[in-house]
Short mmCIF file of C-alpha atoms in Angstrom, two decimals:
data_model
loop_
_atom_site.label_atom_id
_atom_site.label_comp_id
_atom_site.label_asym_id
_atom_site.label_seq_id
_atom_site.Cartn_x
_atom_site.Cartn_y
_atom_site.Cartn_z
CA MET A 1 58.39 90.92 41.62
CA ASP A 2 56.33 92.59 44.56
CA VAL A 3 55.90 95.93 43.11
CA ASN A 4 55.05 94.68 39.21
CA ILE A 5 51.89 92.39 40.66
CA ALA A 6 51.17 95.31 43.25
CA THR A 7 51.01 97.73 39.40
CA ALA A 8 49.11 95.60 37.29
CA LEU A 9 46.51 94.91 39.58
CA TRP A 10 46.22 98.41 41.07
CA PHE A 11 45.53 99.51 37.53
CA ALA A 12 42.82 97.00 36.63
CA SER A 13 41.85 97.67 39.89
CA ARG A 14 41.03 101.37 38.26
CA GLY A 15 38.48 100.00 36.34
CA GLY A 16 39.46 101.00 33.13
CA THR A 17 36.87 100.77 30.53
CA MET A 18 36.66 101.72 26.57
CA GLY A 19 33.70 103.10 24.93
CA GLU A 20 33.27 104.24 21.88
CA LYS A 21 32.63 107.86 21.20
CA ASN A 22 32.05 109.44 18.06
CA GLY A 23 33.25 106.68 16.54
CA ILE A 24 36.45 106.78 17.64
CA ILE A 25 36.96 104.33 20.29
CA HIS A 26 38.71 105.65 23.26
CA ALA A 27 40.10 103.95 26.92
CA SER A 28 38.73 106.03 30.03
CA ASN A 29 39.87 105.33 33.80
CA SER A 30 36.68 105.26 36.54
CA THR A 31 37.55 106.38 39.54
CA THR A 32 35.10 107.14 42.18
CA ASN A 33 34.26 111.10 40.32
CA GLU A 34 33.95 110.21 36.85
CA CYS A 35 31.83 107.38 37.62
CA GLN A 36 29.46 110.28 39.21
CA LEU A 37 29.86 111.92 36.75
CA ALA A 38 29.29 108.83 34.07
CA ARG A 39 25.91 107.91 34.21
CA GLU A 40 26.26 104.83 31.17
CA ARG A 41 28.91 103.54 32.99
CA GLN A 42 28.79 100.62 34.97
CA CYS A 43 31.53 101.10 37.54
CA PRO A 44 31.57 97.93 40.45
CA ARG A 45 31.83 98.26 43.83
CA VAL A 46 33.04 94.51 44.72
CA LEU A 47 35.98 92.99 42.43
CA LEU A 48 36.22 89.18 41.95
CA LEU A 49 40.07 88.04 42.23
CA GLY A 50 41.46 84.99 41.54
CA MET A 51 44.14 84.39 44.20
CA GLY A 52 44.24 81.62 45.94
CA ALA A 53 43.06 78.88 42.79
CA ASP A 54 47.34 78.85 41.83
CA GLU A 55 47.53 78.02 45.76
CA THR A 56 44.85 75.87 46.25
CA LEU A 57 44.49 73.92 42.99
CA GLY A 58 48.47 73.32 41.84
CA GLY A 59 48.60 75.59 39.90
CA TYR A 60 52.61 77.35 40.04
CA GLY A 61 55.47 75.97 37.82
CA ARG A 62 57.01 75.25 42.05
CA HIS A 63 53.68 73.19 41.81
CA ARG A 64 54.90 70.50 39.30
CA LYS A 65 58.71 69.90 40.56
CA ALA A 66 57.54 68.94 43.99
CA TYR A 67 55.46 66.09 42.37
CA GLU A 68 58.42 65.60 40.18
CA GLN A 69 60.76 65.74 43.09
CA GLY A 70 58.44 63.28 45.61
CA GLY A 71 55.26 62.70 44.43
CA TRP A 72 51.82 63.17 45.88
CA LEU A 73 52.81 64.06 49.32
CA ARG A 74 55.65 66.30 48.66
CA LEU A 75 52.94 68.77 46.02
CA LYS A 76 50.70 68.33 49.69
CA GLU A 77 53.35 69.50 51.69
CA GLU A 78 54.13 72.26 48.59
CA LEU A 79 50.20 73.09 48.69
CA GLU A 80 50.10 73.39 52.93
CA MET A 81 52.94 75.69 52.65
CA ASP A 82 51.00 78.09 50.09
CA GLN A 83 47.59 78.21 51.75
CA GLY A 84 49.66 78.93 54.66
CA ARG A 85 51.18 81.82 54.08
CA LEU A 86 49.04 83.55 51.37
CA TRP A 87 47.54 85.47 54.00
CA GLU A 88 50.83 86.94 55.02
CA ARG A 89 51.85 87.88 51.25
CA ASN A 90 49.19 88.70 49.28
CA LEU A 91 45.69 88.99 50.46
CA GLY A 92 46.47 92.12 52.71
CA ARG A 93 48.63 94.00 49.55
CA ASP A 94 45.65 92.68 47.07
CA ASP A 95 42.98 94.79 49.57
CA ARG A 96 44.55 97.27 49.85
CA LEU A 97 45.52 97.88 46.27
CA CYS A 98 41.11 97.38 45.60
CA SER A 99 40.30 99.19 48.53
CA ASP A 100 42.54 102.49 46.91
CA HIS A 101 39.75 102.98 44.29
CA GLY A 102 36.66 102.44 46.43
CA ARG A 103 36.55 98.71 45.40
CA GLU A 104 35.78 95.72 47.47
CA ALA A 105 38.18 92.53 47.32
CA ARG A 106 36.22 88.66 46.68
CA PHE A 107 38.51 85.34 46.66
CA PRO A 108 35.72 83.04 45.43
CA PHE A 109 38.79 80.11 45.10
CA LEU A 110 39.17 81.08 49.07
CA ASP A 111 35.44 80.60 50.09
CA ALA A 112 35.64 78.45 52.89
CA HIS A 113 33.08 76.17 51.46
CA VAL A 114 35.59 75.50 48.21
CA VAL A 115 38.54 75.57 51.11
CA LYS A 116 36.88 72.53 52.97
CA PHE A 117 35.93 70.84 49.28
CA LEU A 118 38.79 70.72 48.01
CA GLN A 119 40.44 69.78 51.43
CA GLN A 120 38.51 66.40 51.33
CA THR A 121 39.35 66.37 47.74
CA PRO A 122 42.22 63.62 46.83
CA LEU A 123 44.59 65.80 44.85
CA GLN A 124 44.06 62.74 41.98
CA ASP A 125 40.88 64.88 41.39
CA ILE A 126 42.13 68.57 41.71
CA CYS A 127 45.89 68.58 39.27
CA ASP A 128 47.99 65.85 37.41
CA PHE A 129 51.11 67.02 36.59
CA ASP A 130 51.44 63.88 33.75
CA LEU A 131 49.96 65.74 31.62
CA PRO A 132 51.76 68.90 30.52
CA PRO A 133 51.28 72.59 31.41
CA GLY A 134 47.92 73.84 30.31
CA LYS A 135 45.62 70.67 30.89
CA GLY A 136 47.40 68.61 34.73
CA ASP A 137 48.08 71.88 36.36
CA LYS A 138 44.50 73.77 37.76
CA ARG A 139 43.29 70.02 36.43
CA ILE A 140 39.73 70.38 38.31
CA LEU A 141 39.32 74.36 37.73
CA ARG A 142 40.13 73.39 33.88
CA LEU A 143 37.18 70.15 33.65
CA ILE A 144 34.32 73.36 35.20
CA ALA A 145 35.56 75.48 32.50
CA SER A 146 35.38 73.89 30.00
CA ARG A 147 32.05 71.70 30.91
CA LEU A 148 30.74 75.83 31.37
CA GLY A 149 31.60 76.53 27.11
CA MET A 150 34.89 78.00 28.21
CA ASP A 151 36.86 75.60 25.75
CA HIS A 152 40.01 77.90 24.65
CA ALA A 153 39.88 79.56 27.85
CA SER A 154 40.41 75.83 30.19
CA GLY A 155 43.53 75.09 27.82
CA LEU A 156 45.43 78.62 28.44
CA VAL A 157 48.67 78.11 30.34
CA LYS A 158 48.92 80.37 33.12
CA ARG A 159 50.61 83.27 32.60
CA ALA A 160 51.46 85.54 35.39
CA ILE A 161 49.68 88.72 36.23
CA GLN A 162 52.70 90.64 35.79
CA PHE A 163 54.09 89.38 32.90
CA GLY A 164 50.71 88.82 31.61
CA SER A 165 49.81 92.19 31.65
CA ARG A 166 53.19 93.70 30.52
CA ILE A 167 53.95 95.33 33.42
CA SER A 168 57.42 93.65 34.85
CA HIS A 169 58.77 94.18 30.57
CA LEU A 170 57.70 98.57 31.33
CA SER A 171 58.59 98.08 34.69
CA ASP A 172 62.64 96.69 33.33
CA THR A 173 62.62 98.73 31.14
CA LYS A 174 62.45 101.26 32.93
CA ARG A 175 64.95 100.41 35.13
CA PHE A 176 67.53 99.06 33.37
CA GLY A 177 67.45 99.88 29.63
CA SER A 178 66.09 96.64 28.15
CA ARG A 179 64.96 92.65 29.74
CA ARG A 180 67.83 91.58 28.43
CA LYS A 181 69.93 94.19 30.67
CA ALA A 182 67.90 93.50 33.67
CA LYS A 183 67.22 89.66 33.67
CA GLY A 184 71.50 90.42 33.33
CA GLU A 185 72.21 88.13 29.80
CA THR A 186 74.26 91.04 28.36
CA THR A 187 78.06 90.06 27.18
CA ILE A 188 80.53 92.29 27.35
#
């Protein structure tokens, strides 16, 4: 799974752009050299990444399970565990992947002021697992997005980067021949 996450993030941090040339839409890659050659193209040096939102706002399915099994106390323990290992498990990898393209990763959900605010906010105001997925997980973020006019985005159910980008599907198909074989769902 980490390879799929890394691959999706590596391609995303490349900064591919969509452009129109002679009425034909084409995709292009924006590596540093290409950015110097193409004046009309803007190549970001800093990428804002959403890592930390799930770990601080209760965005994973296991957070819902923890709440269902042990209430707010169990959920708090699960969130603290995720936040404690985030630095080791994900951020180093993500920073290196972005750096490979000359980009600098920034993690606004892990800003010291944001983390401090969330630690001082009751969990009941951050998430509400009595509501369905896409509504109760990361509830505080969804409310802010809705107030900013992003109503559609505020109601989307979480999709992990490796699944939303379909890199997991491509990887499984390449390695096993199909998603079904990769999952062990074949019958003899």
